């Protein structure tokens, strides 16, 4: 895995503010050192001007973007919500070139020429489109890179990260200690 994918994954994971052993967090934040709060329910997102982009995807949920026509270079973030309006994941679109090995390994999906995306979901796919399946956790309890495609689970505890061969990195103020896998 290259440095660029590690940076993107770190940025995605930095969106999570961990507060409990049962849930991966209670809020979404973006912009390292600024920590702007993002909506954590579909109702909040719609109230803040986000737009629904299509139907519920069984692996990622309902996609919302900050612009009516989808992601842009200025706002490349997609938020995903389950059928009950709970935060279900986040995606980032990259405009430019990437290493072929990252695409071949499934970390990024090619959307069009020089446009790629990566998603991290917070819930098992059984919760995404089923209104009867509820999970009483603000952000869910898992981290899955490109669910339905790569489907790589990321450890959510220090113990599991060490067991899976992740390397301890630095502690970032306001974010905690990072672990890396390469």
Short mmCIF file of C-alpha atoms in Angstrom, two decimals:
data_model
loop_
_atom_site.label_atom_id
_atom_site.label_comp_id
_atom_site.label_asym_id
_atom_site.label_seq_id
_atom_site.Cartn_x
_atom_site.Cartn_y
_atom_site.Cartn_z
CA UNK A 1 0.00 0.00 0.00
CA UNK A 2 1.46 3.37 -0.96
CA UNK A 3 1.88 6.50 1.10
CA UNK A 4 -1.00 8.22 -0.69
CA UNK A 5 -3.51 5.49 0.20
CA UNK A 6 -2.28 5.53 3.79
CA UNK A 7 -2.84 9.28 3.89
CA UNK A 8 -6.36 8.91 2.50
CA UNK A 9 -7.19 6.12 4.93
CA UNK A 10 -5.81 8.16 7.82
CA UNK A 11 -7.95 11.09 6.71
CA UNK A 12 -11.04 8.91 6.49
CA UNK A 13 -10.43 7.38 9.88
CA UNK A 14 -9.70 10.81 11.34
CA UNK A 15 -13.32 11.62 10.61
CA UNK A 16 -14.28 9.32 13.48
CA UNK A 17 -14.26 10.52 17.07
CA UNK A 18 -14.05 7.41 19.22
CA UNK A 19 -15.85 7.53 22.54
CA UNK A 20 -16.93 3.99 23.40
CA UNK A 21 -15.76 0.39 23.13
CA UNK A 22 -19.13 -0.56 21.62
CA UNK A 23 -19.42 2.17 19.01
CA UNK A 24 -16.67 3.56 16.82
CA UNK A 25 -17.72 7.09 17.77
CA UNK A 26 -20.37 9.68 18.31
CA UNK A 27 -19.53 12.28 15.65
CA UNK A 28 -17.89 12.79 12.25
CA UNK A 29 -15.21 15.42 11.86
CA UNK A 30 -13.25 16.62 8.84
CA UNK A 31 -10.25 18.84 8.18
CA UNK A 32 -7.37 17.86 10.46
CA UNK A 33 -6.76 20.52 13.15
CA UNK A 34 -9.99 22.32 12.20
CA UNK A 35 -12.36 19.46 13.06
CA UNK A 36 -15.50 20.71 11.36
CA UNK A 37 -18.47 18.56 12.39
CA UNK A 38 -20.29 16.65 9.69
CA UNK A 39 -23.93 15.48 9.89
CA UNK A 40 -24.45 12.07 11.52
CA UNK A 41 -28.07 11.52 10.51
CA UNK A 42 -29.70 11.77 7.11
CA UNK A 43 -32.15 14.37 8.49
CA UNK A 44 -29.23 16.54 9.66
CA UNK A 45 -27.54 16.20 6.27
CA UNK A 46 -30.68 17.16 4.35
CA UNK A 47 -31.22 20.10 6.73
CA UNK A 48 -27.66 21.28 5.99
CA UNK A 49 -28.19 21.20 2.23
CA UNK A 50 -26.83 17.76 1.27
CA UNK A 51 -28.44 15.95 -1.69
CA UNK A 52 -29.54 12.32 -2.02
CA UNK A 53 -27.76 10.57 -4.91
CA UNK A 54 -29.89 7.60 -5.97
CA UNK A 55 -31.36 4.62 -4.16
CA UNK A 56 -30.00 2.63 -1.23
CA UNK A 57 -26.93 0.55 -2.11
CA UNK A 58 -26.97 -2.77 -0.22
CA UNK A 59 -23.29 -2.43 0.75
CA UNK A 60 -22.94 1.31 1.41
CA UNK A 61 -26.41 2.69 2.09
CA UNK A 62 -27.92 5.93 0.80
CA UNK A 63 -25.37 8.35 -0.70
CA UNK A 64 -25.55 12.09 -0.02
CA UNK A 65 -23.25 14.74 -1.46
CA UNK A 66 -22.94 18.43 -0.71
CA UNK A 67 -23.64 19.40 -4.31
CA UNK A 68 -26.76 18.49 -6.25
CA UNK A 69 -24.88 16.82 -9.11
CA UNK A 70 -22.57 14.69 -6.96
CA UNK A 71 -18.99 15.07 -5.77
CA UNK A 72 -16.69 17.79 -7.05
CA UNK A 73 -13.01 18.63 -6.72
CA UNK A 74 -14.00 21.29 -4.18
CA UNK A 75 -16.13 18.90 -2.12
CA UNK A 76 -15.14 15.29 -2.84
CA UNK A 77 -16.89 13.76 0.20
CA UNK A 78 -19.88 11.41 0.08
CA UNK A 79 -21.74 10.54 3.27
CA UNK A 80 -23.72 7.30 3.47
CA UNK A 81 -26.74 6.60 5.67
CA UNK A 82 -28.70 3.43 6.38
CA UNK A 83 -32.44 3.05 5.74
CA UNK A 84 -33.13 4.47 9.22
CA UNK A 85 -31.08 7.59 8.56
CA UNK A 86 -28.10 6.61 10.74
CA UNK A 87 -24.55 7.33 9.57
CA UNK A 88 -23.35 4.30 7.64
CA UNK A 89 -20.10 5.39 5.98
CA UNK A 90 -18.02 7.99 4.21
CA UNK A 91 -16.43 8.13 0.80
CA UNK A 92 -13.79 10.30 -0.82
CA UNK A 93 -13.33 10.89 -4.54
CA UNK A 94 -9.84 11.54 -5.87
CA UNK A 95 -9.36 13.51 -9.08
CA UNK A 96 -6.01 12.70 -10.68
CA UNK A 97 -3.75 9.72 -11.09
CA UNK A 98 -3.13 6.86 -8.66
CA UNK A 99 -0.72 3.96 -8.57
CA UNK A 100 -2.12 1.04 -10.58
CA UNK A 101 -1.33 -1.30 -7.68
CA UNK A 102 -3.85 0.55 -5.46
CA UNK A 103 -6.58 0.19 -8.05
CA UNK A 104 -5.67 -3.45 -8.80
CA UNK A 105 -5.72 -4.26 -5.07
CA UNK A 106 -9.24 -2.83 -4.77
CA UNK A 107 -8.51 0.12 -2.50
CA UNK A 108 -9.80 2.57 -5.11
CA UNK A 109 -12.50 2.10 -7.72
CA UNK A 110 -12.19 3.91 -11.03
CA UNK A 111 -15.29 6.02 -11.64
CA UNK A 112 -14.09 7.55 -14.92
CA UNK A 113 -10.82 8.62 -16.50
CA UNK A 114 -8.55 9.84 -13.64
CA UNK A 115 -11.42 9.83 -11.11
CA UNK A 116 -11.29 7.28 -8.29
CA UNK A 117 -13.18 6.65 -5.06
CA UNK A 118 -12.76 4.86 -1.76
CA UNK A 119 -15.41 4.23 0.89
CA UNK A 120 -15.32 3.18 4.51
CA UNK A 121 -18.56 1.87 5.96
CA UNK A 122 -19.34 1.76 9.68
CA UNK A 123 -22.00 -0.94 9.72
CA UNK A 124 -22.55 -4.47 8.46
CA UNK A 125 -24.36 -4.50 5.10
CA UNK A 126 -27.39 -6.18 6.72
CA UNK A 127 -28.27 -2.78 8.24
CA UNK A 128 -27.99 -0.66 5.10
CA UNK A 129 -31.33 -0.93 3.31
CA UNK A 130 -33.53 -2.71 5.87
CA UNK A 131 -35.69 -0.34 7.96
CA UNK A 132 -36.45 -3.20 10.36
CA UNK A 133 -32.75 -3.78 11.10
CA UNK A 134 -31.60 -1.16 13.58
CA UNK A 135 -28.35 -0.73 15.43
CA UNK A 136 -28.41 1.52 18.47
CA UNK A 137 -24.94 2.93 17.82
CA UNK A 138 -24.36 6.45 16.50
CA UNK A 139 -21.70 5.44 13.98
CA UNK A 140 -21.83 1.67 14.08
CA UNK A 141 -19.18 -0.78 15.25
CA UNK A 142 -16.97 -1.60 12.27
CA UNK A 143 -14.77 -0.11 9.56
CA UNK A 144 -14.95 -1.80 6.16
CA UNK A 145 -13.01 -0.49 3.16
CA UNK A 146 -15.01 -0.71 -0.08
CA UNK A 147 -17.74 -3.01 1.21
CA UNK A 148 -19.08 -5.29 -1.51
CA UNK A 149 -15.85 -5.07 -3.48
CA UNK A 150 -12.59 -5.23 -1.50
CA UNK A 151 -14.48 -5.64 1.78
CA UNK A 152 -11.38 -5.21 3.95
CA UNK A 153 -12.16 -4.90 7.66
CA UNK A 154 -9.99 -2.50 9.66
CA UNK A 155 -9.41 -3.25 13.35
CA UNK A 156 -11.19 -0.83 15.68
CA UNK A 157 -9.28 -1.61 18.87
CA UNK A 158 -5.58 -1.40 19.71
CA UNK A 159 -5.56 -5.08 20.65
CA UNK A 160 -7.03 -6.13 17.29
CA UNK A 161 -4.69 -3.79 15.35
CA UNK A 162 -1.61 -5.31 17.00
CA UNK A 163 -2.95 -8.84 16.44
CA UNK A 164 -3.53 -8.06 12.73
CA UNK A 165 0.04 -6.82 12.23
CA UNK A 166 -0.54 -3.06 12.24
CA UNK A 167 2.40 -0.86 13.26
CA UNK A 168 2.02 1.72 16.00
CA UNK A 169 2.49 5.27 14.74
CA UNK A 170 2.38 8.67 16.35
CA UNK A 171 -0.22 10.14 18.63
CA UNK A 172 -2.05 13.07 17.07
CA UNK A 173 -3.55 15.61 19.45
CA UNK A 174 -7.32 15.30 19.40
CA UNK A 175 -7.19 12.07 17.39
CA UNK A 176 -5.18 9.58 19.38
CA UNK A 177 -2.54 7.05 18.37
CA UNK A 178 -2.55 5.94 14.75
CA UNK A 179 -1.72 2.46 13.51
CA UNK A 180 -0.55 1.67 9.99
CA UNK A 181 -0.57 -1.43 7.82
CA UNK A 182 1.67 -1.68 4.79
#
